[in-house]
Structures are given as C-alpha cells and as structure tokens.
Amino acid sequence: MDNNGRPNHIEDYLVQLHSGQWFGWSDSKNKVYANLIILDDTKSKPSESDCTSGLATMQSDFDTAQTIATNKKASGKQKLKDLGLDDDEIQVLIGA
Amino acid sequence: MSKIEVDTIDTQSSTTLQVGSTNTALIKIGTSGDTVEYPAGTTFTQSGTQNVTAGGAINVKSGGSIIIDSGAAITNNGTATGFSADLTNLNATNLTSGTVPGARFPATLPIANGSALTNLNATNLGSGTVPDARFPATLPAISGANLTNLPAGGITEADMWRITTAFSGSVQPITANWERCDEDTFAKIGTGMSVSSGIWSFPITGLYQVVWNCSWDLGAAVSRYVYSELITTNDNSTYTERGVGWTSIFNGSSTTYTSATISVFVNVSNVSNQKIKLGVNVDNSSVNTRGSSTANQSYVSFIRLGDSQ
C-alpha cells in the first residue's frame, strides 16, 4: 500500500485473505503473480483474476471510505457552524 | 782438456777446499744421471746470491724436502706454481689483500656465530619464516596502510535480516520470508546468522546485541495491543521470553502505522544449545506485519560485541 494506506499491490489483497505466513514470493524482488508461492498446504492459491479483482475492490472500498470520511467531516463541520461555532473554535475541536 | 781421477779430495789442514779460482769459467760436478751428495750434517753455505741459469731447475725428488729454518725465508719474485693442492698449515691471518672468490666458499657455510654480521640485505631472504621471537615486543612505528586481512576492529560478526512479505495476525515464531539484507549499502561481517524453521543460530560464541524491529499497519480499526517478541533457549528446547516491544494502533479513520523495537544482549557460550526465535502478537487479527525486500520495515540485526562472558 502507499503512504496514505491505499492498497496498491496484490500483496495487500493476499495479506488480508488469510492470517499468518501462508504465502511468499519465489523472487521477493519481483512480486508478480507468477512468482506467488503458497507456504501453507491448507491454503489454496488464489487465481490471478481473484488477486487483481480483490485488489480493485480494496482500492474502491478505500476510496469510498475516504470519500465518506471527507463528507462526514464536512457535514459535521457545517453542523457545528450551524450551532454557532466559528472556524477557530471548530479548528480547536476537530483539528480541521 | 786434462783429467784427474781420484776417490777422495780432502783438505790438508781443515781449511777451505776451493774448487776453481779467479779465472774459472765453469765448475761442473758430475754428469747427467750422477748424484752429488751432501752427507748428513754437512752444510751448504752460500756467500751471496747464487743463480740457477735459465732452463735449469732444483728438483726435489719424492721423499725429499726443502726445510726452511726459523729465521730463514723464501722470496718469490716470479711466479710460484703447483703449490695449491699441497700447501698445509697456511695462516689466513696473512691474507692481507685481495678478495676470496665466492666459489671458494662451500654451498653450506660452516656453523658459526653471525652476531657481528652487518649491512645484511633482507631482500636476499628468499625463503623460510622469520620466527616470532625475532620481532620486538613493540613493533616499530611504520605505516600500516598496506596491511590486509586485518580483524574487523574487534567486531567479528555483524548481520542483518528482514521480512520480505507482509502477513496478518499473530505469528510465533516467524518461520518464512526472511532474507539477509542485500542492497549494495549492506555487507555482513563474519559468517553471519542462520535461520531454519524460525530458529536462529549464532555462528560462533560471544556476546551479541540483537535488535528486533517490527512495523505494522491496520486499516481504520483498533488493535489494543501489538507487540514484537524475542525468546531464547539455553538447551535448544525450552524457550523463555527475553524481550517484548509493546505498542497499539488507534483508529485513524484510515490505515494507521506503528512500530516497536526490542534490543537484547544474548550471551552465547554454546552455539548448539543457545538460540532465539522472533514473533509478533496482535489483538486485532487484521493487523499487518509489514515486509519489504528493498527497505527494512520489519528486521533484525545481530552484532557480536565480544567474547562470551
């Protein structure tokens, strides 16, 4: 994932698929699906499309969550204004 | 030519028997093959310099000798030959000039005391080893710039490994996806550590500092605790917790990060029995332990500080 926490690699999908060290890479310098290896025999190897679509879903969820958070922050700030608080007071309360 | 044939010529009254006088051109005694004898006890007296004419020689036959009495001398104004093999009792003190040719020295010099030899050229030391005892206790102050293979300044072991691939949840011990740091800014010192099934073995005995750093992330959730753990064994069987790095993750409305570092000294006196394991424990199973093969995120370093205590 990037520095903002947005998933940007199929490893981000794989990590949340199962707990523990169930997978790895045959070449850790080249983390592509072809190099994906399964370390835990009780786990099956997800398909490449599962990985790419799973990552896309995580990115969409992340973006949606970010949008919702941004909107809620804006609506909450407006409601505080409607209650009569000025921007400085709101800044002190919520940091935005 | 007149001729006198007698058996004995003697003096009348013990005076000098003189053969020849003022006008004598040549006195000849005997002829080829004859023997002129001076009986024992007689003395051959010379009153001046007598000459052997060109082509003549004094020939001392086998068994005969020339004896030079004390105070007498042989003077050589020409070339003396044929003496080299038979001269004995020569006194080397009388070698006052010239140079003894190298070929006159034997291939193996006789055992002698060489304490007075000076101006020796060390370049000619072509083989063998100078004994340690020949070096002074305090070596002379010279530049060591060209010395190689020197010990690493007291640190003989230093190594660093990291987790290459992220995982979620608690894992104890961490068994997979370890790699020794391999970027061009890193190089281990010494043999280095080895790891098998999550068990770390030390290459040699010594006092080691082990630093275990873990980094985690969690997306928009809370983990009341996350901690890294270092456990050790002294019998290659029973492990005891020796280091714990506690932290927690709050809900930052998006992915939130944290890390913890443990530093433990491990006194390794037996590399077969003394080993360590590393692990992580989390409250929220969605917590990810971060990994990378290009930058240290979750990593462990080992530095041997000195001998085991």
PDB file of N, CA, C and O in Angstrom, chain B residues 186-235:
ATOM      1  N   PHE B 186      24.810  -2.676   2.197  1.00  0.00           N
ATOM      2  CA  PHE B 186      24.968  -3.610   3.313  1.00  0.00           C
ATOM      3  C   PHE B 186      25.966  -4.696   2.966  1.00  0.00           C
ATOM      4  O   PHE B 186      26.044  -5.158   1.831  1.00  0.00           O
ATOM      5  N   ALA B 187      26.723  -5.103   3.973  1.00  0.00           N
ATOM      6  CA  ALA B 187      27.568  -6.303   3.863  1.00  0.00           C
ATOM      7  C   ALA B 187      27.745  -6.844   5.271  1.00  0.00           C
ATOM      8  O   ALA B 187      27.996  -6.079   6.197  1.00  0.00           O
ATOM      9  N   LYS B 188      27.563  -8.126   5.426  1.00  0.00           N
ATOM     10  CA  LYS B 188      27.736  -8.714   6.755  1.00  0.00           C
ATOM     11  C   LYS B 188      29.222  -8.802   7.080  1.00  0.00           C
ATOM     12  O   LYS B 188      30.069  -8.797   6.195  1.00  0.00           O
ATOM     13  N   ILE B 189      29.500  -8.923   8.360  1.00  0.00           N
ATOM     14  CA  ILE B 189      30.859  -9.191   8.821  1.00  0.00           C
ATOM     15  C   ILE B 189      30.869 -10.596   9.395  1.00  0.00           C
ATOM     16  O   ILE B 189      29.997 -10.962  10.179  1.00  0.00           O
ATOM     17  N   GLY B 190      31.833 -11.379   8.994  1.00  0.00           N
ATOM     18  CA  GLY B 190      31.954 -12.731   9.532  1.00  0.00           C
ATOM     19  C   GLY B 190      31.057 -13.719   8.808  1.00  0.00           C
ATOM     20  O   GLY B 190      30.630 -13.499   7.674  1.00  0.00           O
ATOM     21  N   THR B 191      30.782 -14.802   9.487  1.00  0.00           N
ATOM     22  CA  THR B 191      29.995 -15.883   8.896  1.00  0.00           C
ATOM     23  C   THR B 191      28.535 -15.494   8.747  1.00  0.00           C
ATOM     24  O   THR B 191      27.891 -15.803   7.746  1.00  0.00           O
ATOM     25  N   GLY B 192      28.003 -14.818   9.743  1.00  0.00           N
ATOM     26  CA  GLY B 192      26.603 -14.434   9.698  1.00  0.00           C
ATOM     27  C   GLY B 192      25.703 -15.451  10.371  1.00  0.00           C
ATOM     28  O   GLY B 192      26.099 -16.580  10.671  1.00  0.00           O
ATOM     29  N   MET B 193      24.462 -15.027  10.593  1.00  0.00           N
ATOM     30  CA  MET B 193      23.478 -15.866  11.270  1.00  0.00           C
ATOM     31  C   MET B 193      22.861 -16.852  10.277  1.00  0.00           C
ATOM     32  O   MET B 193      22.943 -16.693   9.061  1.00  0.00           O
ATOM     33  N   SER B 194      22.223 -17.864  10.833  1.00  0.00           N
ATOM     34  CA  SER B 194      21.441 -18.786  10.003  1.00  0.00           C
ATOM     35  C   SER B 194      20.100 -18.985  10.680  1.00  0.00           C
ATOM     36  O   SER B 194      19.978 -18.889  11.905  1.00  0.00           O
ATOM     37  N   VAL B 195      19.074 -19.241   9.876  1.00  0.00           N
ATOM     38  CA  VAL B 195      17.726 -19.418  10.405  1.00  0.00           C
ATOM     39  C   VAL B 195      17.078 -20.601   9.712  1.00  0.00           C
ATOM     40  O   VAL B 195      17.190 -20.782   8.498  1.00  0.00           O
ATOM     41  N   SER B 196      16.437 -21.434  10.519  1.00  0.00           N
ATOM     42  CA  SER B 196      15.739 -22.594   9.993  1.00  0.00           C
ATOM     43  C   SER B 196      14.476 -22.809  10.810  1.00  0.00           C
ATOM     44  O   SER B 196      14.531 -22.912  12.041  1.00  0.00           O
ATOM     45  N   SER B 197      13.337 -22.830  10.117  1.00  0.00           N
ATOM     46  CA  SER B 197      12.040 -23.000  10.774  1.00  0.00           C
ATOM     47  C   SER B 197      11.843 -21.979  11.896  1.00  0.00           C
ATOM     48  O   SER B 197      11.280 -22.290  12.944  1.00  0.00           O
ATOM     49  N   GLY B 198      12.348 -20.805  11.684  1.00  0.00           N
ATOM     50  CA  GLY B 198      12.154 -19.736  12.658  1.00  0.00           C
ATOM     51  C   GLY B 198      13.127 -19.768  13.818  1.00  0.00           C
ATOM     52  O   GLY B 198      13.030 -18.933  14.718  1.00  0.00           O
ATOM     53  N   ILE B 199      14.070 -20.700  13.817  1.00  0.00           N
ATOM     54  CA  ILE B 199      15.063 -20.790  14.892  1.00  0.00           C
ATOM     55  C   ILE B 199      16.373 -20.200  14.381  1.00  0.00           C
ATOM     56  O   ILE B 199      16.929 -20.654  13.377  1.00  0.00           O
ATOM     57  N   TRP B 200      16.862 -19.203  15.114  1.00  0.00           N
ATOM     58  CA  TRP B 200      18.083 -18.504  14.719  1.00  0.00           C
ATOM     59  C   TRP B 200      19.275 -19.109  15.452  1.00  0.00           C
ATOM     60  O   TRP B 200      19.245 -19.264  16.679  1.00  0.00           O
ATOM     61  N   SER B 201      20.339 -19.400  14.685  1.00  0.00           N
ATOM     62  CA  SER B 201      21.561 -19.957  15.264  1.00  0.00           C
ATOM     63  C   SER B 201      22.703 -18.969  15.083  1.00  0.00           C
ATOM     64  O   SER B 201      22.818 -18.308  14.043  1.00  0.00           O
ATOM     65  N   PHE B 202      23.543 -18.905  16.121  1.00  0.00           N
ATOM     66  CA  PHE B 202      24.698 -17.999  16.091  1.00  0.00           C
ATOM     67  C   PHE B 202      25.908 -18.731  15.499  1.00  0.00           C
ATOM     68  O   PHE B 202      26.100 -19.921  15.735  1.00  0.00           O
ATOM     69  N   PRO B 203      26.732 -18.020  14.736  1.00  0.00           N
ATOM     70  CA  PRO B 203      27.869 -18.682  14.068  1.00  0.00           C
ATOM     71  C   PRO B 203      28.984 -19.078  15.022  1.00  0.00           C
ATOM     72  O   PRO B 203      29.609 -20.116  14.841  1.00  0.00           O
ATOM     73  N   ILE B 204      29.255 -18.256  16.012  1.00  0.00           N
ATOM     74  CA  ILE B 204      30.305 -18.531  16.993  1.00  0.00           C
ATOM     75  C   ILE B 204      29.839 -18.005  18.337  1.00  0.00           C
ATOM     76  O   ILE B 204      28.889 -17.215  18.416  1.00  0.00           O
ATOM     77  N   THR B 205      30.478 -18.435  19.391  1.00  0.00           N
ATOM     78  CA  THR B 205      30.125 -17.943  20.719  1.00  0.00           C
ATOM     79  C   THR B 205      30.461 -16.457  20.816  1.00  0.00           C
ATOM     80  O   THR B 205      31.265 -15.922  20.056  1.00  0.00           O
ATOM     81  N   GLY B 206      29.847 -15.803  21.807  1.00  0.00           N
ATOM     82  CA  GLY B 206      30.127 -14.389  22.006  1.00  0.00           C
ATOM     83  C   GLY B 206      28.943 -13.687  22.653  1.00  0.00           C
ATOM     84  O   GLY B 206      27.877 -14.281  22.858  1.00  0.00           O
ATOM     85  N   LEU B 207      29.171 -12.444  22.971  1.00  0.00           N
ATOM     86  CA  LEU B 207      28.092 -11.611  23.498  1.00  0.00           C
ATOM     87  C   LEU B 207      27.506 -10.829  22.332  1.00  0.00           C
ATOM     88  O   LEU B 207      28.203 -10.031  21.695  1.00  0.00           O
ATOM     89  N   TYR B 208      26.242 -11.061  22.044  1.00  0.00           N
ATOM     90  CA  TYR B 208      25.585 -10.464  20.878  1.00  0.00           C
ATOM     91  C   TYR B 208      24.539  -9.441  21.311  1.00  0.00           C
ATOM     92  O   TYR B 208      23.815  -9.661  22.295  1.00  0.00           O
ATOM     93  N   GLN B 209      24.456  -8.373  20.563  1.00  0.00           N
ATOM     94  CA  GLN B 209      23.315  -7.476  20.691  1.00  0.00           C
ATOM     95  C   GLN B 209      22.348  -7.805  19.549  1.00  0.00           C
ATOM     96  O   GLN B 209      22.728  -7.760  18.368  1.00  0.00           O
ATOM     97  N   VAL B 210      21.130  -8.126  19.922  1.00  0.00           N
ATOM     98  CA  VAL B 210      20.102  -8.454  18.942  1.00  0.00           C
ATOM     99  C   VAL B 210      19.040  -7.354  18.981  1.00  0.00           C
ATOM    100  O   VAL B 210      18.487  -7.063  20.048  1.00  0.00           O
ATOM    101  N   VAL B 211      18.808  -6.742  17.843  1.00  0.00           N
ATOM    102  CA  VAL B 211      17.800  -5.680  17.736  1.00  0.00           C
ATOM    103  C   VAL B 211      16.700  -6.174  16.797  1.00  0.00           C
ATOM    104  O   VAL B 211      16.964  -6.515  15.639  1.00  0.00           O
ATOM    105  N   TRP B 212      15.501  -6.244  17.328  1.00  0.00           N
ATOM    106  CA  TRP B 212      14.358  -6.774  16.567  1.00  0.00           C
ATOM    107  C   TRP B 212      13.327  -5.669  16.454  1.00  0.00           C
ATOM    108  O   TRP B 212      12.748  -5.239  17.455  1.00  0.00           O
ATOM    109  N   ASN B 213      13.129  -5.191  15.231  1.00  0.00           N
ATOM    110  CA  ASN B 213      12.190  -4.097  14.985  1.00  0.00           C
ATOM    111  C   ASN B 213      11.051  -4.582  14.104  1.00  0.00           C
ATOM    112  O   ASN B 213      11.273  -5.220  13.070  1.00  0.00           O
ATOM    113  N   CYS B 214       9.832  -4.272  14.519  1.00  0.00           N
ATOM    114  CA  CYS B 214       8.657  -4.660  13.752  1.00  0.00           C
ATOM    115  C   CYS B 214       7.832  -3.427  13.391  1.00  0.00           C
ATOM    116  O   CYS B 214       7.682  -2.508  14.217  1.00  0.00           O
ATOM    117  N   SER B 215       7.315  -3.442  12.192  1.00  0.00           N
ATOM    118  CA  SER B 215       6.403  -2.370  11.762  1.00  0.00           C
ATOM    119  C   SER B 215       5.061  -2.987  11.391  1.00  0.00           C
ATOM    120  O   SER B 215       5.010  -4.083  10.818  1.00  0.00           O
ATOM    121  N   TRP B 216       3.981  -2.283  11.742  1.00  0.00           N
ATOM    122  CA  TRP B 216       2.644  -2.804  11.490  1.00  0.00           C
ATOM    123  C   TRP B 216       1.760  -1.737  10.867  1.00  0.00           C
ATOM    124  O   TRP B 216       2.025  -0.538  11.012  1.00  0.00           O
ATOM    125  N   ASP B 217       0.690  -2.169  10.235  1.00  0.00           N
ATOM    126  CA  ASP B 217      -0.365  -1.247   9.804  1.00  0.00           C
ATOM    127  C   ASP B 217      -1.714  -1.904  10.018  1.00  0.00           C
ATOM    128  O   ASP B 217      -1.830  -3.135  10.092  1.00  0.00           O
ATOM    129  N   LEU B 218      -2.712  -1.063  10.113  1.00  0.00           N
ATOM    130  CA  LEU B 218      -4.089  -1.532  10.298  1.00  0.00           C
ATOM    131  C   LEU B 218      -5.018  -0.488   9.711  1.00  0.00           C
ATOM    132  O   LEU B 218      -4.867   0.708   9.981  1.00  0.00           O
ATOM    133  N   GLY B 219      -5.961  -0.942   8.936  1.00  0.00           N
ATOM    134  CA  GLY B 219      -6.860  -0.005   8.264  1.00  0.00           C
ATOM    135  C   GLY B 219      -8.100   0.310   9.082  1.00  0.00           C
ATOM    136  O   GLY B 219      -8.921  -0.576   9.318  1.00  0.00           O
ATOM    137  N   ALA B 220      -8.243   1.559   9.497  1.00  0.00           N
ATOM    138  CA  ALA B 220      -9.455   2.089  10.133  1.00  0.00           C
ATOM    139  C   ALA B 220     -10.044   1.147  11.177  1.00  0.00           C
ATOM    140  O   ALA B 220     -11.215   0.779  11.124  1.00  0.00           O
ATOM    141  N   ALA B 221      -9.228   0.739  12.097  1.00  0.00           N
ATOM    142  CA  ALA B 221      -9.694  -0.136  13.174  1.00  0.00           C
ATOM    143  C   ALA B 221      -8.749   0.030  14.353  1.00  0.00           C
ATOM    144  O   ALA B 221      -7.761   0.766  14.272  1.00  0.00           O
ATOM    145  N   VAL B 222      -9.072  -0.635  15.430  1.00  0.00           N
ATOM    146  CA  VAL B 222      -8.275  -0.526  16.650  1.00  0.00           C
ATOM    147  C   VAL B 222      -7.648  -1.882  16.957  1.00  0.00           C
ATOM    148  O   VAL B 222      -8.281  -2.929  16.811  1.00  0.00           O
ATOM    149  N   SER B 223      -6.399  -1.840  17.350  1.00  0.00           N
ATOM    150  CA  SER B 223      -5.778  -3.014  17.948  1.00  0.00           C
ATOM    151  C   SER B 223      -5.225  -2.549  19.290  1.00  0.00           C
ATOM    152  O   SER B 223      -4.280  -1.749  19.339  1.00  0.00           O
ATOM    153  N   ARG B 224      -5.822  -3.027  20.341  1.00  0.00           N
ATOM    154  CA  ARG B 224      -5.464  -2.555  21.677  1.00  0.00           C
ATOM    155  C   ARG B 224      -3.990  -2.792  21.979  1.00  0.00           C
ATOM    156  O   ARG B 224      -3.363  -2.029  22.693  1.00  0.00           O
ATOM    157  N   TYR B 225      -3.471  -3.856  21.436  1.00  0.00           N
ATOM    158  CA  TYR B 225      -2.031  -4.106  21.570  1.00  0.00           C
ATOM    159  C   TYR B 225      -1.508  -4.781  20.311  1.00  0.00           C
ATOM    160  O   TYR B 225      -2.218  -5.513  19.626  1.00  0.00           O
ATOM    161  N   VAL B 226      -0.283  -4.487  20.032  1.00  0.00           N
ATOM    162  CA  VAL B 226       0.534  -5.266  19.091  1.00  0.00           C
ATOM    163  C   VAL B 226       1.915  -5.297  19.721  1.00  0.00           C
ATOM    164  O   VAL B 226       2.343  -4.318  20.336  1.00  0.00           O
ATOM    165  N   TYR B 227       2.542  -6.420  19.651  1.00  0.00           N
ATOM    166  CA  TYR B 227       3.896  -6.453  20.208  1.00  0.00           C
ATOM    167  C   TYR B 227       4.783  -7.454  19.475  1.00  0.00           C
ATOM    168  O   TYR B 227       4.310  -8.467  18.974  1.00  0.00           O
ATOM    169  N   SER B 228       6.053  -7.077  19.429  1.00  0.00           N
ATOM    170  CA  SER B 228       7.075  -7.993  18.920  1.00  0.00           C
ATOM    171  C   SER B 228       7.677  -8.718  20.105  1.00  0.00           C
ATOM    172  O   SER B 228       7.641  -8.225  21.240  1.00  0.00           O
ATOM    173  N   GLU B 229       8.215  -9.889  19.841  1.00  0.00           N
ATOM    174  CA  GLU B 229       8.682 -10.720  20.941  1.00  0.00           C
ATOM    175  C   GLU B 229       9.974 -11.432  20.537  1.00  0.00           C
ATOM    176  O   GLU B 229      10.134 -11.858  19.389  1.00  0.00           O
ATOM    177  N   LEU B 230      10.884 -11.535  21.481  1.00  0.00           N
ATOM    178  CA  LEU B 230      12.140 -12.281  21.277  1.00  0.00           C
ATOM    179  C   LEU B 230      12.262 -13.287  22.404  1.00  0.00           C
ATOM    180  O   LEU B 230      12.187 -12.919  23.584  1.00  0.00           O
ATOM    181  N   ILE B 231      12.392 -14.552  22.051  1.00  0.00           N
ATOM    182  CA  ILE B 231      12.530 -15.591  23.060  1.00  0.00           C
ATOM    183  C   ILE B 231      13.834 -16.355  22.825  1.00  0.00           C
ATOM    184  O   ILE B 231      14.313 -16.462  21.697  1.00  0.00           O
ATOM    185  N   THR B 232      14.414 -16.854  23.909  1.00  0.00           N
ATOM    186  CA  THR B 232      15.716 -17.536  23.811  1.00  0.00           C
ATOM    187  C   THR B 232      15.656 -18.895  24.497  1.00  0.00           C
ATOM    188  O   THR B 232      14.805 -19.144  25.364  1.00  0.00           O
ATOM    189  N   THR B 233      16.571 -19.758  24.095  1.00  0.00           N
ATOM    190  CA  THR B 233      16.720 -21.052  24.762  1.00  0.00           C
ATOM    191  C   THR B 233      18.188 -21.289  25.087  1.00  0.00           C
ATOM    192  O   THR B 233      19.078 -20.854  24.340  1.00  0.00           O
ATOM    193  N   ASN B 234      18.424 -21.963  26.204  1.00  0.00           N
ATOM    194  CA  ASN B 234      19.789 -22.360  26.573  1.00  0.00           C
ATOM    195  C   ASN B 234      20.026 -23.852  26.393  1.00  0.00           C
ATOM    196  O   ASN B 234      21.143 -24.331  26.590  1.00  0.00           O
ATOM    197  N   ASP B 235      18.941 -24.580  26.051  1.00  0.00           N
ATOM    198  CA  ASP B 235      19.082 -26.031  25.905  1.00  0.00           C
ATOM    199  C   ASP B 235      18.524 -26.533  24.570  1.00  0.00           C
ATOM    200  O   ASP B 235      18.268 -27.719  24.415  1.00  0.00           O
TER     201      ASP B 235
END
